[in-house]
Short mmCIF file of C-alpha atoms in Angstrom, two decimals:
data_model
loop_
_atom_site.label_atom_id
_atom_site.label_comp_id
_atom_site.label_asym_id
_atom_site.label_seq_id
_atom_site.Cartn_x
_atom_site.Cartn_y
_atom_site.Cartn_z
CA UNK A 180 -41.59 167.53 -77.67
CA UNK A 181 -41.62 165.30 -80.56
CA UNK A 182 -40.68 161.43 -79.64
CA UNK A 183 -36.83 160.60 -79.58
CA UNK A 184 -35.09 158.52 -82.12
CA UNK A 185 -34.34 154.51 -81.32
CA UNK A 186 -31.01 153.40 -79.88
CA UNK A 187 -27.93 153.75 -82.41
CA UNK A 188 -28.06 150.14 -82.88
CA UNK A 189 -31.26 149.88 -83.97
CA UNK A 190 -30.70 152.85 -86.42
CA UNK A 191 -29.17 150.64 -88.75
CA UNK A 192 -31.88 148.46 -89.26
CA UNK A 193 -34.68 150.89 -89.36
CA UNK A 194 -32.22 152.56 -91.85
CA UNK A 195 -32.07 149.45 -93.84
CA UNK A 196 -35.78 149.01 -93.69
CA UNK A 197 -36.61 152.42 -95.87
CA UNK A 198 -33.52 152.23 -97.88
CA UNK A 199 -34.96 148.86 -98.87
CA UNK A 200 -38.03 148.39 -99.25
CA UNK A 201 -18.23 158.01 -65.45
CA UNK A 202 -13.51 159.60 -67.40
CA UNK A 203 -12.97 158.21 -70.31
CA UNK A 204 -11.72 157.71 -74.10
CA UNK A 205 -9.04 157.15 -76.08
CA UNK A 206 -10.05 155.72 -79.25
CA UNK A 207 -6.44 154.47 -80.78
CA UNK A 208 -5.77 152.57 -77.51
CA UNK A 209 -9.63 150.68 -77.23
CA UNK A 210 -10.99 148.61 -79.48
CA UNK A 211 -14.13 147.46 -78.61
CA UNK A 212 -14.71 144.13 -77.68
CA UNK A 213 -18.80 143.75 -78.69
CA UNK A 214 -20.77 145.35 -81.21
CA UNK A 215 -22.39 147.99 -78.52
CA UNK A 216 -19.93 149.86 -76.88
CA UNK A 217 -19.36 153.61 -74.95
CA UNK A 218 -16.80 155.23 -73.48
CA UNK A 219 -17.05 158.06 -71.08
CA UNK A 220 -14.87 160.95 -70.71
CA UNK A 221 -13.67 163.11 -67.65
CA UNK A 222 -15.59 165.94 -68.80
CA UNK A 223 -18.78 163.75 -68.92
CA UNK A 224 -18.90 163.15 -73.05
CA UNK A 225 -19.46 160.01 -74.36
CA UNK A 226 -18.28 158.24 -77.25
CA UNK A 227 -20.60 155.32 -78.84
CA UNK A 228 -19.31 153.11 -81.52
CA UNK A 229 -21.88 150.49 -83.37
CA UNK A 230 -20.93 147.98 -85.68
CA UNK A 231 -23.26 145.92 -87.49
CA UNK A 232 -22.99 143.35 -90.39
CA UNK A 233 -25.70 144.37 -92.87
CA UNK A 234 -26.88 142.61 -96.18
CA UNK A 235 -25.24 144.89 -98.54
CA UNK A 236 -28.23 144.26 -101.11
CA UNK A 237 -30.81 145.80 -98.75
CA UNK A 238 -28.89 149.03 -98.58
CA UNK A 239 -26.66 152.37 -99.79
CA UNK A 240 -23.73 152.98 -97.75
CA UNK A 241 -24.42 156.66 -99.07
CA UNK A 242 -28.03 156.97 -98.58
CA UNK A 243 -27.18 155.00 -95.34
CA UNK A 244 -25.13 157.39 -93.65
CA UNK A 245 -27.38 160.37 -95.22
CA UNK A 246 -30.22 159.18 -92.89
CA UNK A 247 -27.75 158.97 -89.68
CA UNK A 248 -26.23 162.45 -90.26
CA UNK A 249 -30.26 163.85 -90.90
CA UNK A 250 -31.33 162.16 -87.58
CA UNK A 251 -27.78 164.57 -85.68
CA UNK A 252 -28.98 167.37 -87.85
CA UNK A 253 -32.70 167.03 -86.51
CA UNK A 254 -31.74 166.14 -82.69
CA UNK A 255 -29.08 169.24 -82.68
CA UNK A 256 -31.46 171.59 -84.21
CA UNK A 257 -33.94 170.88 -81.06
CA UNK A 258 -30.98 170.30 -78.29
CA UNK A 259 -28.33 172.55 -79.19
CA UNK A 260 -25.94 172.57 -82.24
CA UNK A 261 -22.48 170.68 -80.33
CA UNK A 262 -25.23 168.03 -78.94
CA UNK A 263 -24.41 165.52 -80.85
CA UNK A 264 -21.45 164.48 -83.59
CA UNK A 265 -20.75 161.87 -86.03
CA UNK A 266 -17.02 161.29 -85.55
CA UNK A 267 -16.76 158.52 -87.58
CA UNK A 268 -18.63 156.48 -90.42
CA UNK A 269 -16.99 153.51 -92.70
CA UNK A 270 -17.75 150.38 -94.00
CA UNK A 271 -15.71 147.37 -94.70
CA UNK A 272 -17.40 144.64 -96.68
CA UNK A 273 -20.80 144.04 -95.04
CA UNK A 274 -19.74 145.53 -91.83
CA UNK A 275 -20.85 149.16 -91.09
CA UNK A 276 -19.33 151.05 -88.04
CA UNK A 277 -20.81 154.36 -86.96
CA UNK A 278 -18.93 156.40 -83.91
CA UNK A 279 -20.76 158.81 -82.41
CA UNK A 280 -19.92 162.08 -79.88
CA UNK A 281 -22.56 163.56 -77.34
CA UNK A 282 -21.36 166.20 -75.20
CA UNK A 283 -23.34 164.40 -72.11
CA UNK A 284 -24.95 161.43 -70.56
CA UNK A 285 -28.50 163.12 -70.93
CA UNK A 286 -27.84 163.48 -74.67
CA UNK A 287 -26.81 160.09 -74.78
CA UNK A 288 -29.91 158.93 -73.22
CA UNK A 289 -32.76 161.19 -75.08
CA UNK A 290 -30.90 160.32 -78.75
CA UNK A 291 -30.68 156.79 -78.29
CA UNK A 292 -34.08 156.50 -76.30
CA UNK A 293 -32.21 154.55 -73.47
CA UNK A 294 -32.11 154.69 -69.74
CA UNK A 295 -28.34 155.80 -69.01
CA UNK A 296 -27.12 157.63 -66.09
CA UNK A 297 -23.66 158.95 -64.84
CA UNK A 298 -23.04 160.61 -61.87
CA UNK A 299 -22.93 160.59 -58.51
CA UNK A 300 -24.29 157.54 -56.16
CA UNK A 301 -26.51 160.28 -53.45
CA UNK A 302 -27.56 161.81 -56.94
CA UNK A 303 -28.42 158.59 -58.22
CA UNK A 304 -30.95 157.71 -55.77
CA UNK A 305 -32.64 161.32 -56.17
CA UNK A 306 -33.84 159.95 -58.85
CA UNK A 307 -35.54 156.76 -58.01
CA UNK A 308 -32.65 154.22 -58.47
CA UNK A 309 -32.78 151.66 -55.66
CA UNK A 310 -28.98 149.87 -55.71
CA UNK A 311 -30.90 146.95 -54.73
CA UNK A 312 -28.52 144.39 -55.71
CA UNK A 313 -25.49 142.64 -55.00
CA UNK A 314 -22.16 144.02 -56.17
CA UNK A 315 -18.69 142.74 -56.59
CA UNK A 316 -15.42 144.97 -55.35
CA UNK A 317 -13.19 145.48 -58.10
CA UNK A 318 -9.24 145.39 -56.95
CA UNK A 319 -6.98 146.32 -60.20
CA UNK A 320 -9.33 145.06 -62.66
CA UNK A 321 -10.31 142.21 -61.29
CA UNK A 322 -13.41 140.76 -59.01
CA UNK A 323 -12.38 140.18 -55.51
CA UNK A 324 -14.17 137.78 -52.89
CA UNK A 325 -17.60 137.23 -52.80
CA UNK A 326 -20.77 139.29 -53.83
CA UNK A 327 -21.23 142.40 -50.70
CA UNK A 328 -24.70 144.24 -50.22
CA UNK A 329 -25.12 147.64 -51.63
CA UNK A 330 -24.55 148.81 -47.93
CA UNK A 331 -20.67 148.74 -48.94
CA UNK A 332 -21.16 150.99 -52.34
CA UNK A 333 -22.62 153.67 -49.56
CA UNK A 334 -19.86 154.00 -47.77
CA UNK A 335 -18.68 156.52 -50.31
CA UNK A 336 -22.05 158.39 -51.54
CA UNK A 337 -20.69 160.67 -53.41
CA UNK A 338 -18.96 158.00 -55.62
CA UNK A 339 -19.43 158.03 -59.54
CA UNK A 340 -21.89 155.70 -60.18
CA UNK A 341 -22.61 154.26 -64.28
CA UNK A 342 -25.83 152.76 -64.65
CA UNK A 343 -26.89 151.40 -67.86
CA UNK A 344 -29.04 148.52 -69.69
CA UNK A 345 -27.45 145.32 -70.75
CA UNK A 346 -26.09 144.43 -72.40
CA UNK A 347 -23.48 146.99 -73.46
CA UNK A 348 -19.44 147.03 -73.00
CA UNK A 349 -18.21 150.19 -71.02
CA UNK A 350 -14.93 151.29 -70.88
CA UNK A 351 -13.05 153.66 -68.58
CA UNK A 352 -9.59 155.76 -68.69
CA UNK A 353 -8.19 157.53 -66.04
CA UNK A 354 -10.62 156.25 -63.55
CA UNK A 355 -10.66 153.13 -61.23
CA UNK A 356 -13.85 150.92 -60.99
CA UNK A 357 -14.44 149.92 -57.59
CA UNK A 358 -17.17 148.03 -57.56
CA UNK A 359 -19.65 146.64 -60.06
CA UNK A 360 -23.29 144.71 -59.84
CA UNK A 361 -23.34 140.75 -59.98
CA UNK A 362 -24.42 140.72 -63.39
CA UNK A 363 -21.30 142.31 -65.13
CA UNK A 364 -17.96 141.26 -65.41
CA UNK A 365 -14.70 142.90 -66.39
CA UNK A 366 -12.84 142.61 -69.39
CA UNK A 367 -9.83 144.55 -68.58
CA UNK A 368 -8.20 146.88 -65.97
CA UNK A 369 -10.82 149.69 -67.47
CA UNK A 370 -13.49 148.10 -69.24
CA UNK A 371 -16.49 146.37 -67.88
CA UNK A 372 -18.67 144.33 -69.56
CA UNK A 373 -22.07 144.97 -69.02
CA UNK A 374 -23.48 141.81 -69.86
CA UNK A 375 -26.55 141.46 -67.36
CA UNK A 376 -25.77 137.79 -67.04
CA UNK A 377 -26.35 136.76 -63.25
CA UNK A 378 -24.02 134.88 -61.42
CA UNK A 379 -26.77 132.99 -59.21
CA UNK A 380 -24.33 130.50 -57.61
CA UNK A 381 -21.57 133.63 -56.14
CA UNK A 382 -24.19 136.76 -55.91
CA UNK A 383 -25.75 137.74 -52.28
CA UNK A 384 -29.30 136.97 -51.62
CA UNK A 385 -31.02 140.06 -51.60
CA UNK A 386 -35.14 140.51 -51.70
CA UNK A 387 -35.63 141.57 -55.04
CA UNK A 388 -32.75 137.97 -56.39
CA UNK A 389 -36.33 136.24 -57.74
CA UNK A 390 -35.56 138.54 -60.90
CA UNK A 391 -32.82 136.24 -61.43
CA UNK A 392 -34.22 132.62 -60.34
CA UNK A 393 -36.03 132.00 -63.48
CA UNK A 394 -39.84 132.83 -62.00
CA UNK A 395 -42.48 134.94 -63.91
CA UNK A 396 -41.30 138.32 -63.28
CA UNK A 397 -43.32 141.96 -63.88
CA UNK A 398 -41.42 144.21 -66.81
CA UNK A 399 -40.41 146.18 -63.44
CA UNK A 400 -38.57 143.45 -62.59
CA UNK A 401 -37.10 142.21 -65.73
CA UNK A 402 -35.78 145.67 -66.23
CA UNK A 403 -33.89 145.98 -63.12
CA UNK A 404 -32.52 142.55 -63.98
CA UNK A 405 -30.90 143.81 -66.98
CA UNK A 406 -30.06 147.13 -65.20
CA UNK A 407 -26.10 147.26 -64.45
CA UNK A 408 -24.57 149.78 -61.99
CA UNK A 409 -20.60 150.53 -61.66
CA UNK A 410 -19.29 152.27 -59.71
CA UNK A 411 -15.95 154.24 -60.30
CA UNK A 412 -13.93 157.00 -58.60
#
């Protein structure tokens, strides 16, 4: 299987470089917050929009958007022709925003090259994920009293369960988040911000907090550090 393409964001400026030299989604109500952002619908699709500010002397906005539509072309032509679609593509000024439509999490994941997974907590740890961290309960929105053990997120395995790489922003409609790891925060009612940032002073000790205390760390380590779990239902 030939080797997947780089993360959406990165697109851009490989793009650049040649030209030169989980329920969720409703668009006309969201407006992303960050650069990086996905939304994930009830029937599992998920919507990625990327902006980036680009020196407009380095590149085409035509030949630009040529290469993104060639790399859905090649990827659906290998994965299945309603894999993958470009929803949206503009520019204003220097600032070039791509939106993009996969039909699932895995598509998400291979395309972009990224670890992503949505789906249920019991299935979650089937595949290797450990949960250990601290977590926050989410009450309307907000963080409520002080970091709890992954013990709590068990109570419920069969619980959605979002895990992704900071930092992104990740919004939800139509579902509640319930609880979400010490290192993201929430920006609204239904959007969390993935941000991977550590809050050493409030989280729960657990055995694997050195990740977070500043000490040479293994790339093991430093990934699960910038790994972000929330859980919805």
């Amino acid at each position: 299987m030939r080797a997947r393409k780089k993360a959406v964001a990165a697109m851009f400026a490989a793009a650049v470089m040649l030209l030169g030299g989980c329920d969720i989604v409703n668009q006309t109500e969201w407006t992303p917050e960050s650069s990086d952002a996905i939304s994930i619908a009830a029937d599992g699709s998920i919507t990625e929009i990327v902006q980036e500010t680009l020196d407009q002397s380095y590149y085409d906005v035509t030949e630009l958007e040529s290469m993104i539509n060639t790399e859905v072309a090649e990827y659906n032509s290998e994965y299945g022709a309603d894999s993958i679609k470009v929803e949206d593509f503009s520019n204003e000024g220097s600032t070039v925003t791509l939106k993009l439509w996969f039909s699932s999490a895995e598509d998400y994941a291979e395309f972009n090259n990224v670890e992503f997974y949505c789906g249920s907590i019991i299935n979650a740890q089937l595949e290797g994920y450990l949960f250990d961290v601290s977590f926050y309960r989410v009450t309307e929105g907000e963080t409520s009293g002080s970091a709890v053990s992954y013990t709590k997120v068990f109570e419920d395995m069969s619980a959605t369960v979002v895990i992704v790489q900071a930092p992104m922003e990740v919004h939800f409609e139509d579902s509640d988040v319930t609880f979400i790891s010490t290192n993201a925060g929430m920006l609204s009612a239904d959007t969390v911000d993935a941000s991977g940032e550590q809050e050493e002073t409030e989280a729960l000790v657990l055995p694997s907090s050195k990740v977070y205390e500043g000490e040479e760390t293994t790339y093991a380590e430093q990934k699960e550090a910038n790994r972000v779990y929330i859980i919805c239902e």
